[in-house]
Amino acid sequence: MIKLMIKFSFWKTEIFLFFLKFCSVKWSLPEQNFVENRNRVRVLFNIFLFLMIPTSVFADDWCGTVTGAEKEPLAGVCVSDGLNVTKTDVNGAFRLKIREEARFLFVSTPAGFRVKGEFYQRIMPQQMEYHFVLEPWAASAGKTVRFIQISDVEQQEGELSWLETIQKYLRENPCAFLISTGDICYRKGLEFNAKHVSQEALGVPVYHTVGNHDLVSGKYGEECYESLFGPSWYSFNAGTVHFVVTPMPGGDRRPSYTTDQIIQWMKNDLAQLKPDTPVIMFQHTTPTKRLSVPETYFYGNLDLKKINLKAWLFGHYHTSIFYTDPESGITFGSVAPPNKGGIDHSPASFYVYTADSAGIQTIETRNSFWSGQAFPAPISVFQEATCLTHLWSANAGANIFFGEPISCETGVIVATADDGNRANCAVISFDEKGGVRWKTSVSNSVKCALAADAHRVYAVDQAGSVYSLDIHTGKILWRDDPGAQPVSMMVAPVVKDGVLYAGQGKTLTAYDTQTGQYLWRNLSRDDGEGTTARLRMMGDILLASSNWRALYAYDAKTGKLLWRAAHDHLRFRSSAPVPFKDKDGKDCILVSNNKACQTVNLQNGSLIQSVTAAQNLQTASSPLVFENLILVGSADFGLCAYDAQTLEFLWNVKTEKNLIYTVPYVVPVQASVEATPMRVGKNVIFGALDGNLYVVAPSRQEGKILQKIALGAPVLSAVSLSEDGNVLYVSDFGGNVHAFLVNSDPQ
């Protein structure tokens, strides 16, 4: 082509020579030297034209090829500069107009292939040609594909046993790709993850998204991210699904992009698809905080209901939650971090999805540190004693989280959680021998404790739906759906004097227990982040919490906000407050948080006393006042004892290494007690995340272990007693419900 252009320019050369002839005086070229210099001038001018061709003839285009591993051309592959999108021709060639704002060219990898090297190339000055090589990738070739999502790793150094679990899974289970949906976290975290969470380390294509903490200092917020992971938005294909990745709209530093720019690229990208191609989107956060309101399903001005969107998968909230809108069929899903507990105390985990033309088909929660799921576990007594004698065990068929068994005259009631497919979410009643009396399915996981009165049992699922069930038959008497939020609903309800209090933030509601009618609904604060701190009634005051926000007090009769308290780490708390008497004998509130034990004035929320704790107390375990002691579970020291007057630390019962990790922002190794200890006679009994049930005799000097029973699965919930006090019930994360005979006054 260059030679043709030079020939085509011959007439320009002649004109130039003619011009030189008439300007020989000005150019100081004697006439007799003109002819002999003509050839030299022609050569120089053609060289000049040759040098000018890249900028004058081809300056408007980038070009290149997409080929297979054997250099065969691949037609129909989309290539983009982040705004414009084109397809390769039959020769595998592509051409895109130069756009000054563009920083990358990238391919939308077709199903059945992966890119050899990176799926993107940085645009370099004066470089006009870019070539991509694809190789066959069977894991993305079928009609149904499997992939992994992790999120909010936020790790800058340290051990990687969680990643080894993922590596082992990938070796045994082929996956099309792994995606990390943001908050890789700051410059060191970005560099750490680029090294360890990569295709080289995991053996599958690895994709990343920009989270709010991935926008760091530089020329623009995403500069560091781009230097390690490439473009902030892009797409790829696997199976029959088109996957779209977009960045967090904003964060710790201002990005160079805008949502409008990304939407314009998305429209160009989606325009290349065949009609009815299913789309799954990844972003660090959600497009709406009202998951149950389809009218809000917009990404900027893009109506998500009109692009055949099947799922929007996100992170950001450090929770495990799934919600499928019944009207549009769009699924919203979030996963807790893989290396630490979620803010909602979901276990450190990763999700394994299967997807086809209909969208997400299955979702499997894989714990990063424990291989157990829901199965009957053997009982073994490590320390012989006469405290507890095993009676029976039964399995509920799915995980049991923070809901302690509810004892009633006919047996015991529990609730289950099935984060993935939500097929096994239920409230189940067992009889006195462990047989199932009734089982009622609910729409989503129930992770918080149940509430009950003489006639009804009440449950709140993760999507915020409130259920009233007949305690004898399990029949749903009434149900309310105040609206699903991106944060998990982990707040346990409370019932008193014919009124049920349930929900959090703007869904906090007082219900008439018989009819389900609203008595009042809170409109004075938003939802904040999810919390495991249950609602607590103290007289006519309802205490509610929001992680990272505050402790709130409401008038239980009217719903009026009386006060909020967020001082001295009080807002960094996962446990519910308990009634207490201060050192002057006055009624107050006792709370434990991540760094302290505190007492708070019940009437105005002012801080009375605060003592810093060396132990991390940001567990779901509420303090137990035991004579002159305060006993509470910790993230790292097992069960801890404090002086009830001075709040000073006395001793601890160190539990064994966790089987799962649920405490937020605490990475292994942990010795965690999430369960609130329960007084039984002169002893306290609690389960721990090491899979053991402990019977401890506390004194001011020590906590003596009287009995330790291996349940085989972690325990997050408190134990409970039968109405006559003779049988103790405990549930574990494996879905097992155990009954033990309580021997009288064991020592």
XYZ file of C-alpha atoms in Angstrom, residues 83-727:
645
model
C -16.153 3.585 23.707
C -16.249 2.334 20.144
C -16.695 -1.344 19.361
C -15.938 -3.169 16.109
C -15.772 -6.783 14.931
C -12.943 -8.569 13.173
C -13.481 -9.429 9.511
C -12.982 -12.801 7.811
C -9.218 -12.207 7.934
C -9.330 -11.588 11.671
C -8.508 -7.922 11.064
C -10.004 -4.914 12.808
C -9.772 -1.163 12.513
C -10.804 1.543 14.989
C -10.654 5.312 14.643
C -8.061 6.912 16.881
C -9.577 8.463 19.981
C -7.280 10.613 22.092
C -9.028 9.750 25.384
C -8.576 5.989 24.924
C -5.921 4.217 26.969
C -6.532 0.565 26.053
C -7.641 -1.678 23.246
C -9.283 -4.892 24.444
C -11.094 -7.880 23.069
C -14.443 -9.183 24.268
C -13.188 -12.732 24.559
C -15.540 -15.122 22.752
C -16.911 -18.267 24.389
C -14.614 -21.257 24.042
C -11.462 -19.144 24.103
C -9.156 -17.311 26.464
C -6.597 -14.687 25.556
C -2.982 -15.716 25.491
C -1.540 -13.107 27.812
C -3.858 -10.234 28.699
C -7.211 -9.457 27.098
C -6.105 -5.825 26.732
C -3.159 -3.860 25.389
C -2.210 -0.375 26.461
C -2.255 2.133 23.624
C 1.283 3.416 23.044
C 2.340 6.615 21.247
C 3.137 6.015 17.561
C 2.004 2.363 17.800
C -0.779 1.773 15.334
C -0.985 -2.035 15.193
C -2.185 -4.334 17.966
C -2.479 -8.100 17.725
C -4.304 -10.507 20.029
C -3.873 -14.265 20.155
C -6.608 -16.504 21.548
C -6.343 -20.129 22.562
C -9.094 -22.724 23.057
C -10.640 -22.803 26.552
C -13.032 -25.708 26.975
C -14.391 -24.494 30.329
C -16.210 -21.622 28.612
C -17.315 -23.519 25.500
C -20.428 -25.346 26.684
C -24.011 -24.156 26.906
C -23.685 -24.117 30.705
C -20.622 -22.604 32.368
C -19.311 -22.518 35.899
C -17.517 -19.509 37.400
C -16.329 -18.188 40.774
C -16.945 -14.829 42.449
C -14.944 -13.358 45.314
C -15.148 -9.817 46.657
C -13.700 -7.299 49.113
C -10.438 -9.163 49.644
C -8.777 -6.058 51.102
C -5.546 -7.931 51.776
C -2.123 -6.344 51.449
C 0.031 -9.099 52.942
C -0.193 -12.269 55.005
C -1.198 -15.883 54.613
C -3.236 -17.156 51.700
C -4.832 -20.381 52.892
C -8.179 -19.110 51.592
C -6.663 -18.809 48.126
C -5.234 -22.315 48.408
C -8.790 -23.559 49.015
C -9.873 -21.881 45.771
C -6.875 -23.288 43.910
C -7.738 -26.783 45.107
C -11.348 -26.337 44.035
C -10.278 -25.163 40.569
C -7.987 -28.155 40.115
C -10.886 -30.506 40.808
C -13.708 -28.502 39.180
C -13.128 -26.791 35.820
C -14.378 -23.186 35.811
C -14.627 -20.707 32.961
C -13.199 -17.845 35.018
C -12.883 -16.184 38.425
C -13.922 -12.600 39.069
C -13.047 -10.388 42.032
C -15.776 -7.754 42.371
C -13.810 -4.897 43.851
C -12.213 -3.418 46.932
C -8.912 -5.054 46.266
C -7.989 -2.148 48.492
C -5.424 0.578 48.174
C -2.120 0.532 46.346
C -0.509 -2.263 48.375
C -3.627 -4.386 48.120
C -3.805 -3.869 44.363
C -0.180 -4.920 43.998
C -0.608 -7.921 46.334
C -3.681 -9.199 44.498
C -2.161 -8.618 41.062
C 0.551 -11.054 42.071
C -1.534 -13.705 43.814
C -5.073 -13.498 42.369
C -4.082 -13.941 38.751
C -4.422 -16.298 35.834
C -0.869 -17.483 36.416
C -1.626 -18.364 40.043
C -5.065 -19.906 39.530
C -4.852 -21.392 36.042
C -8.098 -19.791 34.800
C -8.887 -16.353 33.369
C -9.109 -13.880 36.253
C -11.032 -10.610 36.035
C -11.270 -7.694 38.448
C -13.578 -4.750 39.025
C -12.887 -1.300 40.470
C -14.175 -0.781 44.016
C -14.375 2.452 45.970
C -11.114 1.634 47.799
C -9.403 0.861 44.474
C -9.589 4.504 43.430
C -6.333 5.783 44.910
C -4.021 8.771 44.605
C -2.458 9.397 41.207
C -3.168 11.383 38.057
C -6.684 9.951 38.315
C -8.305 7.524 40.718
C -8.072 4.359 38.601
C -4.503 4.947 37.390
C -2.936 2.369 39.738
C -5.680 -0.170 38.991
C -5.114 0.247 35.249
C -1.369 -0.252 35.605
C -2.005 -3.686 37.136
C -5.326 -4.948 35.756
C -6.018 -2.976 32.586
C -9.260 -1.216 31.605
C -11.857 -0.375 34.236
C -14.761 -1.559 32.067
C -14.921 -4.351 29.526
C -16.882 -7.432 28.510
C -16.316 -11.097 27.716
C -18.316 -14.191 26.847
C -18.641 -17.673 28.312
C -21.132 -20.314 27.305
C -24.188 -18.534 25.967
C -23.814 -15.567 28.341
C -22.373 -12.102 27.728
C -20.647 -10.737 30.844
C -20.211 -6.989 31.374
C -17.854 -5.450 33.954
C -18.255 -1.831 35.055
C -16.426 0.174 37.744
C -17.621 1.772 40.969
C -18.999 5.227 40.102
C -16.854 6.908 42.769
C -14.645 6.254 45.748
C -11.668 7.430 47.744
C -10.303 9.425 44.795
C -12.061 10.899 41.785
C -11.981 8.659 38.702
C -11.413 9.986 35.204
C -14.526 8.260 33.861
C -18.184 9.107 34.176
C -21.204 6.809 34.255
C -22.471 8.396 31.026
C -19.253 7.424 29.224
C -19.523 3.838 30.391
C -23.168 3.604 29.430
C -22.368 4.818 25.914
C -19.742 2.076 25.617
C -22.229 -0.454 27.016
C -24.781 0.471 24.395
C -22.159 0.034 21.676
C -21.040 -3.255 23.215
C -24.554 -4.680 23.600
C -25.441 -3.636 20.051
C -23.014 -6.299 18.792
C -24.971 -9.122 20.441
C -27.501 -11.409 18.860
C -31.071 -10.740 20.024
C -32.009 -12.347 23.335
C -28.399 -12.916 24.402
C -28.450 -13.182 28.224
C -26.387 -10.579 30.070
C -24.806 -10.804 33.530
C -23.212 -7.695 35.024
C -20.480 -7.330 37.613
C -19.934 -4.167 39.619
C -18.697 -3.435 43.107
C -22.062 -2.052 44.198
C -25.718 -2.188 43.175
C -27.569 0.111 40.785
C -30.272 0.599 43.424
C -30.780 0.359 47.169
C -34.321 -0.851 46.607
C -33.840 -4.355 45.253
C -37.532 -5.115 45.471
C -38.586 -2.094 43.365
C -38.082 -2.850 39.637
C -38.802 0.783 38.759
C -35.350 1.612 40.175
C -33.439 -0.894 38.024
C -31.469 1.707 36.087
C -27.755 2.099 35.500
C -27.630 5.802 34.782
C -30.263 6.194 32.062
C -29.955 2.575 30.949
C -33.047 0.530 31.780
C -31.639 -2.790 32.964
C -34.935 -4.552 32.356
C -34.576 -3.929 28.598
C -31.125 -5.451 27.991
C -32.016 -9.052 28.907
C -30.120 -8.716 32.179
C -30.269 -11.951 34.149
C -28.139 -11.046 37.143
C -26.219 -8.193 38.763
C -23.472 -9.566 41.018
C -21.733 -7.234 43.445
C -19.749 -6.868 46.679
C -19.162 -3.691 48.697
C -21.536 -4.496 51.573
C -19.477 -7.450 52.850
C -22.601 -9.585 53.005
C -23.950 -12.758 51.474
C -27.390 -12.094 50.074
C -29.428 -13.090 47.038
C -32.692 -11.672 45.844
C -34.574 -12.446 42.623
C -37.193 -9.961 41.540
C -40.358 -11.917 40.663
C -41.424 -9.366 38.048
C -38.270 -8.956 35.963
C -36.508 -12.183 36.948
C -33.275 -10.263 37.621
C -31.142 -11.767 40.405
C -29.036 -9.555 42.651
C -26.273 -11.332 44.523
C -23.445 -10.424 46.873
C -20.703 -12.519 48.444
C -18.853 -11.996 51.733
C -15.045 -11.658 51.634
C -13.113 -14.910 51.099
C -10.548 -14.234 53.808
C -12.601 -12.894 56.731
C -16.157 -12.659 57.965
C -18.681 -10.328 56.404
C -20.154 -7.311 58.123
C -23.226 -9.497 58.553
C -20.886 -12.198 59.944
C -21.366 -14.405 56.919
C -18.515 -16.917 56.819
C -15.467 -16.202 54.702
C -16.441 -17.799 51.415
C -16.530 -17.778 47.647
C -19.487 -18.441 45.375
C -19.587 -20.953 42.543
C -22.237 -20.231 39.903
C -23.557 -22.116 36.925
C -25.194 -20.072 34.189
C -26.834 -20.715 30.840
C -29.138 -18.929 28.423
C -31.749 -18.571 31.172
C -29.278 -16.881 33.528
C -28.004 -18.065 36.905
C -29.045 -21.666 37.493
C -27.221 -22.718 40.655
C -25.237 -20.938 43.352
C -22.987 -22.852 45.694
C -21.467 -21.261 48.784
C -17.988 -22.620 49.420
C -16.425 -21.839 52.778
C -12.839 -20.727 52.404
C -11.571 -22.563 55.464
C -13.993 -25.433 56.135
C -15.174 -28.163 53.797
C -18.273 -29.089 55.798
C -21.694 -28.080 54.487
C -24.969 -29.468 55.879
C -24.731 -33.066 57.009
C -25.223 -35.111 60.200
C -22.174 -34.784 62.435
C -20.910 -37.340 64.953
C -21.001 -36.504 68.643
C -17.854 -37.225 70.641
C -17.255 -36.338 74.278
C -13.685 -35.140 74.805
C -14.037 -34.717 78.532
C -16.218 -37.126 80.457
C -18.488 -35.430 82.939
C -22.056 -35.554 84.193
C -23.051 -32.085 83.003
C -24.741 -32.957 79.699
C -25.861 -36.279 78.289
C -26.598 -36.559 74.577
C -30.196 -37.489 73.754
C -30.606 -37.065 69.983
C -29.480 -35.176 66.901
C -31.418 -34.267 63.765
C -30.498 -32.388 60.613
C -32.513 -29.482 59.224
C -31.188 -29.864 55.672
C -29.413 -26.520 55.433
C -27.162 -24.212 57.443
C -28.267 -22.698 60.748
C -26.774 -19.324 61.605
C -27.558 -17.093 64.603
C -31.005 -18.367 65.466
C -30.958 -20.332 68.677
C -33.559 -23.117 68.887
C -36.936 -21.895 70.162
C -38.301 -24.253 72.784
C -42.056 -24.772 72.981
C -44.377 -27.247 74.628
C -44.207 -29.593 71.643
C -40.456 -29.538 71.059
C -38.052 -27.111 69.406
C -38.156 -24.789 66.351
C -35.239 -23.625 64.164
C -34.779 -21.696 60.905
C -32.426 -22.462 58.038
C -30.393 -20.552 55.465
C -29.586 -21.496 51.879
C -27.683 -18.544 50.441
C -27.314 -20.010 47.005
C -30.477 -21.464 45.585
C -32.832 -20.579 48.436
C -34.536 -23.942 47.958
C -33.942 -25.068 51.538
C -34.894 -21.909 53.424
C -37.437 -22.935 56.028
C -38.761 -22.806 59.559
C -38.806 -26.324 61.026
C -40.354 -27.773 64.173
C -38.871 -30.912 65.740
C -40.655 -33.006 68.342
C -39.199 -34.172 71.645
C -37.380 -37.066 69.936
C -35.984 -35.182 66.947
C -38.699 -36.015 64.434
C -39.994 -33.299 62.113
C -43.448 -32.081 63.182
C -43.776 -29.487 60.452
C -41.662 -27.601 57.944
C -42.646 -24.321 56.288
C -40.667 -22.966 53.360
C -39.849 -19.258 53.210
C -38.569 -17.150 50.312
C -35.053 -16.424 51.528
C -32.508 -17.377 54.162
C -33.390 -16.825 57.811
C -30.100 -16.134 59.573
C -31.244 -14.244 62.641
C -33.022 -15.591 65.703
C -36.719 -16.324 65.735
C -39.207 -14.771 68.145
C -42.223 -16.519 69.636
C -45.192 -16.130 71.915
C -47.690 -18.738 73.084
C -49.412 -19.058 69.699
C -47.017 -17.886 66.989
C -43.437 -17.995 65.876
C -42.005 -15.040 63.924
C -39.234 -15.050 61.342
C -37.470 -12.379 59.269
C -35.620 -13.493 56.135
C -32.648 -11.836 54.475
C -34.791 -9.953 52.000
C -36.612 -8.355 54.935
C -39.858 -10.327 54.655
C -41.606 -10.852 57.992
C -43.555 -14.065 58.682
C -46.024 -15.021 61.373
C -46.515 -18.795 61.658
C -48.837 -20.888 63.770
C -46.560 -22.418 66.384
C -48.430 -25.745 66.306
C -48.876 -26.263 62.560
C -46.385 -23.977 60.814
C -49.131 -22.363 58.737
C -48.253 -18.833 57.608
C -50.797 -16.566 59.268
C -49.570 -13.349 57.717
C -46.564 -11.995 55.846
C -45.191 -8.522 55.151
C -42.653 -7.579 52.479
C -41.332 -4.105 53.347
C -38.621 -4.273 50.694
C -35.294 -5.971 50.034
C -32.078 -4.012 50.554
C -28.496 -4.721 49.380
C -27.537 -5.336 53.021
C -28.426 -8.606 54.704
C -31.330 -8.533 57.129
C -29.710 -10.100 60.180
C -31.646 -8.257 62.895
C -33.622 -10.627 65.089
C -37.187 -9.515 65.917
C -38.614 -9.173 69.413
C -42.208 -9.623 70.610
C -43.844 -8.089 73.660
C -47.445 -7.551 74.777
C -49.020 -8.427 71.447
C -46.617 -6.315 69.387
C -43.883 -7.648 67.091
C -40.931 -5.369 66.383
C -38.953 -6.316 63.266
C -36.724 -4.836 60.579
C -33.980 -2.233 60.483
C -33.647 1.361 59.362
C -36.653 2.499 57.357
C -38.171 -0.982 57.499
C -38.215 -1.063 61.312
C -41.868 -1.701 62.073
C -44.206 -2.441 64.961
C -46.847 -5.031 63.973
C -50.021 -6.185 65.603
C -49.193 -9.860 66.167
C -52.697 -11.070 65.344
C -53.328 -9.166 62.121
C -49.907 -8.093 60.890
C -51.143 -4.514 60.587
C -48.629 -1.707 61.108
C -48.781 0.138 64.384
C -45.906 2.332 63.231
C -42.980 2.264 60.813
C -39.721 4.126 61.299
C -39.024 6.948 58.853
C -36.350 8.778 60.818
C -33.200 6.999 59.663
C -31.911 5.015 56.726
C -30.807 1.413 56.763
C -27.063 1.795 57.165
C -25.110 -1.438 57.091
C -26.321 -4.867 58.108
C -25.895 -5.933 61.702
C -26.303 -9.065 63.775
C -27.302 -7.017 66.836
C -30.857 -8.051 67.635
C -33.618 -5.696 68.693
C -33.910 -5.329 72.462
C -36.824 -4.161 74.603
C -36.086 -2.383 77.895
C -39.318 -1.220 79.454
C -41.020 0.984 76.873
C -37.789 1.644 74.987
C -36.855 -0.295 71.851
C -33.115 -0.446 71.179
C -31.919 -0.949 67.613
C -28.517 -0.890 65.951
C -26.812 -0.233 62.653
C -23.253 -1.314 62.036
C -20.917 1.652 61.418
C -23.747 4.027 62.349
C -25.083 4.084 65.890
C -27.167 2.654 68.706
C -30.746 3.969 68.528
C -33.508 4.237 71.136
C -37.172 4.464 70.101
C -40.375 4.943 71.978
C -41.828 1.448 71.558
C -45.410 2.752 71.506
C -45.024 5.491 68.906
C -41.777 4.734 67.049
C -40.393 8.173 67.879
C -36.611 8.331 67.894
C -35.530 9.239 71.422
C -31.763 9.337 70.919
C -28.843 7.967 68.939
C -25.359 7.261 70.258
C -22.258 6.766 68.123
C -19.435 7.699 70.469
C -16.197 5.877 71.275
C -16.534 2.905 68.928
C -20.114 2.240 70.003
C -21.071 2.129 66.340
C -18.503 -0.606 65.603
C -20.552 -3.279 67.277
C -22.250 -6.528 66.293
C -23.891 -7.537 69.571
C -27.097 -6.375 71.202
C -27.068 -4.270 74.389
C -28.252 -5.876 77.618
C -29.824 -4.471 80.797
C -27.295 -3.598 83.480
C -26.840 -1.675 86.696
C -23.935 0.696 86.899
C -21.611 0.976 89.874
C -24.137 3.276 91.553
C -26.934 0.711 91.133
C -28.806 2.671 88.445
C -30.394 0.995 85.422
C -28.351 1.405 82.244
C -27.197 -0.453 79.155
C -24.156 -2.705 78.872
C -22.540 -3.064 75.454
C -19.404 -4.639 74.033
C -17.774 -3.482 70.804
C -14.590 -4.027 68.865
C -12.387 -2.227 71.370
C -14.187 -1.779 74.676
C -16.799 -2.683 77.247
C -19.113 0.255 77.912
C -22.118 1.322 79.928
C -24.616 3.774 78.422
C -27.391 5.846 79.936
C -30.726 4.299 78.921
C -32.585 7.628 78.969
C -30.313 9.775 76.800
C -27.578 7.550 75.320
C -24.717 9.310 77.092
C -21.607 7.317 77.885
C -21.242 6.384 81.561
C -18.170 4.191 81.550
C -15.793 2.838 78.920
C -12.825 0.536 79.404
C -10.628 -0.410 76.473
C -10.304 -4.139 75.931
C -7.227 -5.832 74.538
C -9.554 -8.440 73.054
C -11.631 -7.893 69.923
C -15.271 -8.058 71.005
C -16.927 -7.328 67.671
C -18.779 -10.625 67.712
C -22.499 -11.340 67.744
C -22.120 -12.498 71.347
C -24.005 -10.259 73.774
C -22.598 -9.868 77.296
C -23.923 -12.163 80.033
C -23.974 -10.721 83.538
C -23.018 -13.592 85.836
C -22.997 -12.401 89.469
C -19.945 -10.118 89.668
C -18.692 -11.069 86.215
C -19.409 -10.040 82.646
C -18.927 -12.931 80.214
C -18.823 -12.346 76.465
C -17.476 -14.062 73.371
C -14.523 -12.564 71.521
C -13.042 -12.816 68.058
C -9.619 -13.953 69.166
C -9.594 -15.003 72.831
C -12.576 -17.331 73.152
C -14.854 -16.543 76.110
C -13.690 -13.509 78.090
C -14.517 -12.476 81.666
C -14.546 -8.884 82.951
C -15.166 -7.370 86.357
C -18.800 -6.191 86.487
C -17.880 -3.013 88.382
C -14.608 -1.893 86.829
C -15.026 -3.595 83.405
C -11.418 -4.744 83.689
C -10.345 -7.997 82.022
C -9.964 -10.995 84.362
C -9.494 -14.212 82.361
C -10.493 -16.085 79.244
C -11.341 -19.600 78.096
C -9.335 -19.997 74.913
C -11.192 -22.046 72.346
C -9.538 -23.969 69.548
C -8.885 -22.794 66.000
C -11.969 -21.804 64.050
C -13.491 -24.068 61.442
C -14.998 -21.010 59.737
C -14.232 -17.289 59.954
C -17.194 -14.982 60.499
C -15.926 -11.968 62.444
C -15.505 -8.944 60.156
C -12.053 -7.472 59.528
C -10.297 -10.175 61.546
C -8.180 -12.539 59.503
C -6.980 -15.969 60.689
C -5.931 -17.299 63.099
C -8.981 -16.801 65.336
C -10.435 -18.419 68.442
C -13.925 -17.013 68.113
C -17.115 -17.255 70.118
C -20.060 -15.709 68.262
C -22.697 -17.261 70.518
C -24.047 -15.499 73.586
C -23.190 -17.644 76.639
C -26.130 -18.949 78.669
C -26.283 -19.502 82.383
C -27.420 -23.003 83.391
C -27.339 -23.420 87.160
C -23.911 -22.457 88.421
C -22.300 -22.876 85.024
C -22.321 -21.219 81.623
C -22.714 -23.107 78.353
C -21.763 -21.887 74.899
C -20.743 -23.155 71.503
C -17.777 -21.889 69.512
C -16.582 -21.707 65.935
C -14.168 -24.566 66.648
C -17.136 -26.945 66.557
C -17.183 -27.584 70.311
C -19.831 -27.094 72.979
C -18.352 -25.919 76.288
C -19.606 -26.219 79.866
C -17.625 -23.811 82.057
C -17.686 -23.129 85.791
C -16.814 -19.419 86.152
C -15.269 -17.773 89.186
C -13.393 -14.554 89.684
C -10.107 -16.385 89.233
C -10.801 -18.605 86.241
C -13.219 -20.284 83.882
C -12.859 -24.014 84.491
C -13.916 -26.250 81.611
C -16.116 -29.012 83.002
C -17.084 -30.560 79.687
C -16.209 -30.088 76.022
C -18.308 -31.847 73.424
C -17.248 -32.021 69.771
C -20.294 -31.344 67.638
C -18.385 -31.541 64.376
C -19.552 -28.182 63.016
C -19.200 -24.529 64.103
C -21.773 -23.029 66.469
C -22.918 -19.437 65.971
C -26.133 -19.409 67.993
C -26.827 -19.491 71.699
C -28.135 -22.610 73.374
C -31.662 -22.787 74.775
C -33.495 -24.770 77.428
C -36.766 -26.650 77.354
C -39.632 -25.120 79.318
C -38.920 -27.422 82.280
C -35.177 -26.714 82.114
C -34.258 -30.387 81.760
C -33.208 -30.429 78.104
